[in-house]
């Protein structure tokens, strides 16, 4: 039972990590120093997709699943098992990957803009 709970907690942590890769740049608008954490998370997340190296969270979930006596994730990994075909159609995988990349780039561009114009456009008009 404990190993199954660990597997579920790792899966939830994995999902939170993916959410952070997707939206962490927007979080940095409020907390700019976190952009370095987001940069590392985004690099790792994109690397697992583009390069194909294994994620330690997938390994940890598989370890706990096997100890619990249930089958591990398929070789394709966490995203293919929990998200592709469940949250979005399998035929839309490339579009979803591009959308995630666009969200990260927009969040970083927005952070760059906010740091260059801290008082917004209204401060220049009022002066």
Coordinates of N, CA, C and O in Angstrom, one line a residue:
X1 N 0.8 -1.2 0.0 CA 0.0 0.0 0.0 C 0.9 1.3 0.0 O 0.6 2.2 -0.7
X2 N 1.9 1.3 0.8 CA 2.8 2.5 0.9 C 3.5 2.8 -0.4 O 3.6 3.9 -0.8
X3 N 3.9 1.7 -1.1 CA 4.5 1.9 -2.4 C 3.6 2.5 -3.5 O 3.9 3.3 -4.3
X4 N 2.3 2.1 -3.4 CA 1.3 2.6 -4.3 C 1.1 4.1 -4.0 O 0.9 4.9 -4.9
X5 N 1.1 4.5 -2.7 CA 0.9 5.9 -2.3 C 2.1 6.7 -2.8 O 1.9 7.8 -3.3
X6 N 3.3 6.1 -2.7 CA 4.5 6.8 -3.2 C 4.4 7.0 -4.7 O 4.7 8.1 -5.2
X7 N 4.0 6.0 -5.4 CA 3.8 6.1 -6.9 C 2.8 7.2 -7.2 O 3.1 8.0 -8.1
X8 N 1.7 7.3 -6.5 CA 0.7 8.3 -6.8 C 1.3 9.7 -6.4 O 1.0 10.6 -7.2
X9 N 2.0 9.8 -5.4 CA 2.6 11.1 -5.0 C 3.7 11.5 -6.0 O 3.7 12.7 -6.4
X10 N 4.4 10.6 -6.5 CA 5.4 10.9 -7.6 C 4.7 11.3 -8.8 O 5.1 12.3 -9.5
X11 N 3.6 10.7 -9.2 CA 2.9 11.0 -10.4 C 2.3 12.5 -10.2 O 2.3 13.3 -11.2
X12 N 1.8 12.8 -9.0 CA 1.3 14.1 -8.8 C 2.4 15.2 -8.9 O 2.2 16.2 -9.5
X13 N 3.6 14.8 -8.3 CA 4.7 15.7 -8.4 C 5.1 15.9 -9.8 O 5.5 17.0 -10.3
X14 N 5.1 14.9 -10.6 CA 5.4 14.9 -12.0 C 4.5 15.9 -12.8 O 4.9 16.7 -13.6
X15 N 3.2 15.7 -12.5 CA 2.2 16.6 -13.1 C 2.4 18.1 -12.7 O 2.3 19.0 -13.5
X16 N 2.8 18.3 -11.4 CA 3.1 19.7 -11.0 C 4.3 20.2 -11.7 O 4.4 21.4 -12.1
X17 N 5.3 19.4 -11.9 CA 6.5 19.8 -12.6 C 6.2 20.2 -14.0 O 6.6 21.3 -14.5
X18 N 5.4 19.4 -14.7 CA 5.0 19.8 -16.1 C 4.2 21.1 -16.1 O 4.4 21.9 -16.9
X19 N 3.3 21.3 -15.1 CA 2.6 22.5 -15.0 C 3.5 23.7 -14.7 O 3.3 24.8 -15.3
X20 N 4.6 23.5 -14.0 CA 5.6 24.5 -13.7 C 6.3 24.9 -15.0 O 6.6 26.0 -15.3
X21 N 6.7 23.8 -15.8 CA 7.3 24.1 -17.1 C 6.4 24.9 -17.9 O 6.9 25.9 -18.6
X22 N 5.2 24.6 -17.9 CA 4.2 25.4 -18.8 C 4.0 26.8 -18.3 O 4.0 27.7 -19.1
X23 N 3.8 27.0 -17.0 CA 3.4 28.3 -16.5 C 4.4 29.0 -15.5 O 4.1 30.1 -15.1
X24 N 5.5 28.4 -15.2 CA 6.4 29.0 -14.3 C 7.0 30.3 -14.7 O 7.3 31.1 -13.9
X25 N 7.1 30.5 -16.0 CA 7.6 31.8 -16.5 C 6.6 32.9 -16.1 O 7.0 34.1 -15.9
X26 N 5.3 32.6 -16.1 CA 4.3 33.6 -15.7 C 4.4 33.9 -14.2 O 4.2 35.0 -13.8
X27 N 4.7 32.9 -13.4 CA 4.9 33.0 -12.0 C 6.1 34.0 -11.8 O 6.1 34.7 -10.8
X28 N 7.1 33.9 -12.6 CA 8.3 34.8 -12.5 C 7.9 36.3 -12.7 O 8.7 37.1 -12.3
X29 N 6.8 36.5 -13.3 CA 6.3 37.9 -13.4 C 6.1 38.5 -12.1 O 6.4 39.7 -11.8
X30 N 5.6 37.7 -11.1 CA 5.4 38.2 -9.8 C 6.6 38.0 -8.9 O 6.9 38.8 -8.0
X31 N 7.4 36.9 -9.2 CA 8.6 36.6 -8.4 C 9.8 36.5 -9.4 O 10.1 35.3 -9.7
X32 N 10.3 37.6 -9.9 CA 11.3 37.5 -11.0 C 12.5 36.6 -10.7 O 13.1 36.0 -11.6
X33 N 12.9 36.5 -9.5 CA 14.1 35.6 -9.2 C 13.9 34.2 -9.5 O 14.8 33.4 -9.6
X34 N 12.6 33.8 -9.6 CA 12.3 32.4 -9.8 C 12.6 32.0 -11.3 O 12.4 30.8 -11.7
X35 N 12.9 33.0 -12.1 CA 13.1 32.7 -13.6 C 14.2 31.7 -13.8 O 14.2 30.9 -14.7
X36 N 15.2 31.7 -12.9 CA 16.3 30.8 -13.0 C 15.9 29.3 -12.7 O 16.3 28.4 -13.4
X37 N 15.0 29.2 -11.8 CA 14.4 27.9 -11.5 C 13.6 27.4 -12.7 O 13.6 26.2 -13.1
X38 N 12.8 28.4 -13.3 CA 12.0 28.0 -14.4 C 12.9 27.7 -15.6 O 12.6 26.7 -16.4
X39 N 13.9 28.4 -15.8 CA 14.8 28.1 -16.9 C 15.4 26.7 -16.8 O 15.4 25.9 -17.8
X40 N 15.8 26.3 -15.6 CA 16.3 24.9 -15.4 C 15.2 23.9 -15.7 O 15.4 22.9 -16.3
X41 N 14.0 24.1 -15.2 CA 12.9 23.2 -15.3 C 12.5 23.1 -16.8 O 12.3 22.0 -17.3
X42 N 12.5 24.2 -17.5 CA 12.1 24.2 -18.9 C 13.2 23.5 -19.7 O 12.9 22.7 -20.6
X43 N 14.4 23.7 -19.4 CA 15.5 23.0 -20.1 C 15.4 21.5 -19.9 O 15.6 20.8 -20.9
X44 N 15.2 21.1 -18.7 CA 15.0 19.7 -18.4 C 13.8 19.1 -19.1 O 13.9 18.1 -19.8
X45 N 12.7 19.8 -19.0 CA 11.5 19.3 -19.7 C 11.6 19.2 -21.2 O 11.2 18.2 -21.8
X46 N 12.1 20.3 -21.8 CA 12.3 20.2 -23.3 C 13.3 19.2 -23.7 O 13.2 18.5 -24.7
X47 N 14.3 19.0 -22.8 CA 15.4 18.0 -23.1 C 14.8 16.6 -23.1 O 15.2 15.8 -23.9
X48 N 13.9 16.3 -22.2 CA 13.3 15.0 -22.1 C 12.5 14.7 -23.4 O 12.4 13.5 -23.8
X49 N 11.9 15.7 -23.9 CA 11.1 15.6 -25.2 C 12.0 15.6 -26.4 O 11.9 14.7 -27.3
X50 N 12.9 16.5 -26.5 CA 13.7 16.7 -27.7 C 14.9 15.7 -27.8 O 15.1 15.2 -28.9
X51 N 15.6 15.5 -26.7 CA 16.7 14.7 -26.7 C 16.3 13.2 -26.3 O 16.9 12.3 -26.9
X52 N 15.4 13.1 -25.5 CA 14.8 11.8 -25.1 C 15.5 11.2 -23.9 O 15.4 10.0 -23.7
X53 N 16.2 12.0 -23.1 CA 16.8 11.3 -21.9 C 15.7 11.1 -20.8 O 14.6 11.7 -20.9
X54 N 15.9 10.1 -20.0 CA 15.0 9.7 -19.0 C 14.8 10.7 -17.9 O 15.7 11.3 -17.4
X55 N 13.6 10.8 -17.4 CA 13.3 11.7 -16.3 C 13.4 10.9 -15.0 O 12.8 9.8 -14.9
X56 N 14.0 11.4 -14.0 CA 14.1 10.7 -12.7 C 12.8 10.5 -12.0 O 12.6 9.5 -11.3
X57 N 11.8 11.3 -12.3 CA 10.5 11.1 -11.7 C 9.8 9.9 -12.3 O 9.1 9.2 -11.6
X58 N 10.0 9.7 -13.6 CA 9.5 8.5 -14.3 C 10.1 7.2 -13.6 O 9.4 6.3 -13.3
X59 N 11.4 7.3 -13.4 CA 12.1 6.2 -12.8 C 11.6 5.9 -11.4 O 11.3 4.8 -11.0
X60 N 11.4 7.0 -10.6 CA 10.9 6.9 -9.2 C 9.5 6.3 -9.2 O 9.2 5.4 -8.4
X61 N 8.6 6.7 -10.2 CA 7.3 6.2 -10.2 C 7.3 4.7 -10.6 O 6.6 3.9 -9.9
X62 N 8.1 4.4 -11.5 CA 8.2 2.9 -11.9 C 8.7 2.1 -10.8 O 8.2 1.0 -10.5
X63 N 9.7 2.6 -10.1 CA 10.3 1.9 -8.9 C 9.2 1.6 -7.9 O 9.0 0.5 -7.4
X64 N 8.4 2.6 -7.5 CA 7.3 2.5 -6.6 C 6.2 1.5 -7.1 O 5.7 0.7 -6.3
X65 N 5.9 1.7 -8.4 CA 4.8 0.8 -8.9 C 5.2 -0.7 -8.9 O 4.4 -1.5 -8.5
X66 N 6.5 -0.9 -9.2 CA 7.0 -2.3 -9.2 C 7.0 -2.9 -7.8 O 6.6 -4.0 -7.6
X67 N 7.4 -2.1 -6.8 CA 7.4 -2.5 -5.4 C 5.9 -2.7 -4.9 O 5.7 -3.5 -4.0
X68 N 5.0 -2.0 -5.5 CA 3.6 -2.2 -5.1 C 2.9 -3.3 -5.8 O 1.8 -3.7 -5.6
X69 N 3.6 -4.0 -6.8 CA 3.1 -5.1 -7.5 C 2.2 -4.8 -8.7 O 1.5 -5.6 -9.1
X70 N 2.3 -3.5 -9.2 CA 1.6 -3.2 -10.4 C 2.6 -2.9 -11.5 O 3.8 -2.7 -11.3
X71 N 2.0 -2.8 -12.7 CA 2.9 -2.6 -13.8 C 3.4 -1.2 -13.9 O 2.7 -0.3 -13.4
X72 N 4.6 -1.0 -14.4 CA 5.2 0.3 -14.5 C 4.6 1.1 -15.7 O 3.7 0.6 -16.4
X73 N 5.1 2.3 -15.9 CA 4.7 3.1 -17.0 C 5.2 2.4 -18.3 O 6.2 1.7 -18.3
X74 N 4.5 2.7 -19.4 CA 5.0 2.1 -20.7 C 6.4 2.8 -21.0 O 6.7 3.8 -20.5
X75 N 7.1 2.2 -21.9 CA 8.5 2.7 -22.3 C 8.4 4.2 -22.8 O 9.4 4.9 -22.6
X76 N 7.3 4.6 -23.3 CA 7.1 6.0 -23.8 C 7.1 7.0 -22.7 O 7.4 8.2 -22.9
X77 N 6.8 6.6 -21.5 CA 6.9 7.5 -20.3 C 5.6 8.1 -19.8 O 4.5 7.7 -20.2
X78 N 5.8 9.0 -18.9 CA 4.7 9.7 -18.1 C 3.7 10.4 -19.0 O 2.5 10.2 -18.9
X79 N 4.2 11.2 -19.9 CA 3.4 12.1 -20.7 C 2.5 11.2 -21.6 O 1.3 11.5 -21.7
X80 N 3.1 10.2 -22.3 CA 2.3 9.4 -23.2 C 1.3 8.6 -22.4 O 0.2 8.3 -22.9
X81 N 1.6 8.2 -21.2 CA 0.7 7.4 -20.4 C -0.5 8.2 -19.8 O -1.6 7.8 -19.9
X82 N -0.2 9.4 -19.2 CA -1.2 10.1 -18.5 C -1.8 11.2 -19.3 O -2.9 11.6 -19.0
X83 N -1.1 11.8 -20.3 CA -1.6 13.0 -20.9 C -2.0 12.8 -22.4 O -3.2 13.1 -22.8
X84 N -1.2 12.2 -23.2 CA -1.5 12.0 -24.6 C -2.6 11.0 -24.8 O -2.5 9.9 -24.2
X85 N -3.6 11.4 -25.4 CA -4.8 10.6 -25.6 C -5.8 10.7 -24.5 O -6.9 10.2 -24.6
X86 N -5.4 11.4 -23.4 CA -6.3 11.5 -22.3 C -6.7 13.0 -22.2 O -7.9 13.4 -22.2
X87 N -5.7 13.9 -22.1 CA -6.0 15.3 -22.0 C -6.1 16.0 -23.4 O -6.9 16.9 -23.6
X88 N -5.4 15.5 -24.3 CA -5.4 16.0 -25.7 C -5.3 14.8 -26.6 O -4.7 13.7 -26.3
X89 N -5.8 14.9 -27.9 CA -5.8 13.7 -28.8 C -4.3 13.4 -29.2 O -3.5 14.3 -29.3
X90 N -4.0 12.2 -29.4 CA -2.7 11.8 -29.8 C -2.2 12.4 -31.1 O -1.1 12.8 -31.3
X91 N -3.2 12.7 -32.0 CA -2.9 13.3 -33.2 C -2.5 14.8 -33.1 O -1.9 15.4 -34.0
X92 N -2.6 15.4 -31.9 CA -2.3 16.8 -31.6 C -1.0 17.0 -30.9 O -0.7 18.0 -30.4
X93 N -0.2 15.9 -30.7 CA 1.0 15.9 -29.9 C 2.0 17.1 -30.3 O 2.4 17.9 -29.5
X94 N 2.2 17.2 -31.6 CA 3.2 18.2 -32.1 C 2.6 19.6 -31.8 O 3.3 20.5 -31.3
X95 N 1.3 19.8 -32.0 CA 0.7 21.1 -31.7 C 0.8 21.5 -30.2 O 1.0 22.6 -29.9
X96 N 0.5 20.5 -29.4 CA 0.6 20.7 -27.9 C 2.0 21.0 -27.5 O 2.2 22.0 -26.7
X97 N 3.0 20.3 -28.1 CA 4.4 20.6 -27.8 C 4.8 22.1 -28.2 O 5.4 22.8 -27.5
X98 N 4.3 22.5 -29.4 CA 4.5 23.8 -29.8 C 3.8 24.9 -29.0 O 4.3 25.9 -28.7
X99 N 2.6 24.5 -28.5 CA 1.9 25.4 -27.6 C 2.6 25.6 -26.3 O 2.7 26.7 -25.8
X100 N 3.1 24.5 -25.8 CA 3.9 24.6 -24.5 C 5.1 25.5 -24.7 O 5.4 26.4 -23.9
X101 N 5.9 25.3 -25.8 CA 7.0 26.1 -26.1 C 6.6 27.6 -26.3 O 7.3 28.5 -25.8
X102 N 5.5 27.8 -26.9 CA 5.0 29.2 -27.1 C 4.7 29.8 -25.8 O 5.0 31.0 -25.5
X103 N 4.1 29.1 -24.9 CA 3.7 29.6 -23.6 C 5.0 30.0 -22.8 O 5.1 31.1 -22.2
X104 N 6.0 29.2 -22.9 CA 7.3 29.5 -22.2 C 7.9 30.7 -22.8 O 8.3 31.6 -22.1
X105 N 7.9 30.8 -24.1 CA 8.5 32.0 -24.8 C 7.8 33.2 -24.5 O 8.4 34.3 -24.3
X106 N 6.5 33.2 -24.5 CA 5.6 34.3 -24.2 C 5.8 34.8 -22.8 O 6.0 36.0 -22.5
X107 N 5.9 33.8 -21.9 CA 6.1 34.2 -20.5 C 7.5 34.9 -20.3 O 7.6 35.8 -19.5
X108 N 8.5 34.3 -21.0 CA 9.8 34.9 -20.8 C 9.9 36.3 -21.5 O 10.5 37.3 -21.0
X109 N 9.2 36.5 -22.6 CA 9.2 37.8 -23.3 C 8.4 38.8 -22.4 O 8.8 39.9 -22.3
X110 N 7.3 38.3 -21.8 CA 6.6 39.2 -20.9 C 7.4 39.6 -19.7 O 7.3 40.8 -19.3
X111 N 8.2 38.7 -19.2 CA 9.0 39.0 -18.0 C 10.1 40.0 -18.5 O 10.3 41.0 -17.8
X112 N 10.7 39.8 -19.6 CA 11.7 40.8 -20.2 C 11.0 42.2 -20.3 O 11.6 43.2 -19.9
X113 N 9.8 42.2 -20.9 CA 9.1 43.5 -21.1 C 8.8 44.1 -19.7 O 9.1 45.4 -19.6
X114 N 8.4 43.4 -18.8 CA 8.0 43.9 -17.5 C 9.2 44.5 -16.8 O 9.2 45.5 -16.0
X115 N 10.4 43.8 -16.9 CA 11.6 44.3 -16.2 C 12.1 45.6 -16.9 O 12.8 46.4 -16.3
X116 N 11.9 45.7 -18.2 CA 12.3 46.9 -19.0 C 11.4 48.1 -18.8 O 11.8 49.2 -18.9
X117 N 10.1 47.8 -18.5 CA 9.1 48.8 -18.4 C 8.3 48.6 -17.1 O 7.2 48.2 -17.1
X118 N 9.0 48.8 -15.9 CA 8.4 48.4 -14.6 C 7.1 49.2 -14.3 O 6.3 48.7 -13.5
X119 N 6.9 50.4 -14.8 CA 5.7 51.1 -14.4 C 4.6 51.1 -15.5 O 3.6 51.8 -15.4
X120 N 4.9 50.3 -16.6 CA 3.9 50.2 -17.6 C 3.8 51.4 -18.5 O 4.4 52.4 -18.3
X121 N 3.0 51.3 -19.6 CA 2.9 52.4 -20.5 C 2.3 53.7 -20.0 O 2.5 54.8 -20.4
X122 N 1.4 53.6 -19.0 CA 0.7 54.7 -18.4 C 1.7 55.7 -17.7 O 1.4 56.9 -17.6
X123 N 2.8 55.2 -17.2 CA 3.8 56.1 -16.5 C 4.4 57.1 -17.5 O 4.7 58.2 -17.1
X124 N 4.6 56.7 -18.7 CA 5.2 57.6 -19.7 C 4.2 58.6 -20.2 O 4.5 59.7 -20.5
X125 N 2.9 58.2 -20.2 CA 1.9 59.2 -20.7 C 1.6 60.2 -19.7 O 1.5 61.4 -20.0
X126 N 1.6 59.9 -18.4 CA 1.3 60.8 -17.3 C 2.4 61.8 -17.1 O 2.1 62.9 -16.6
X127 N 3.6 61.5 -17.4 CA 4.8 62.3 -17.2 C 4.8 63.5 -18.1 O 4.9 64.6 -17.9

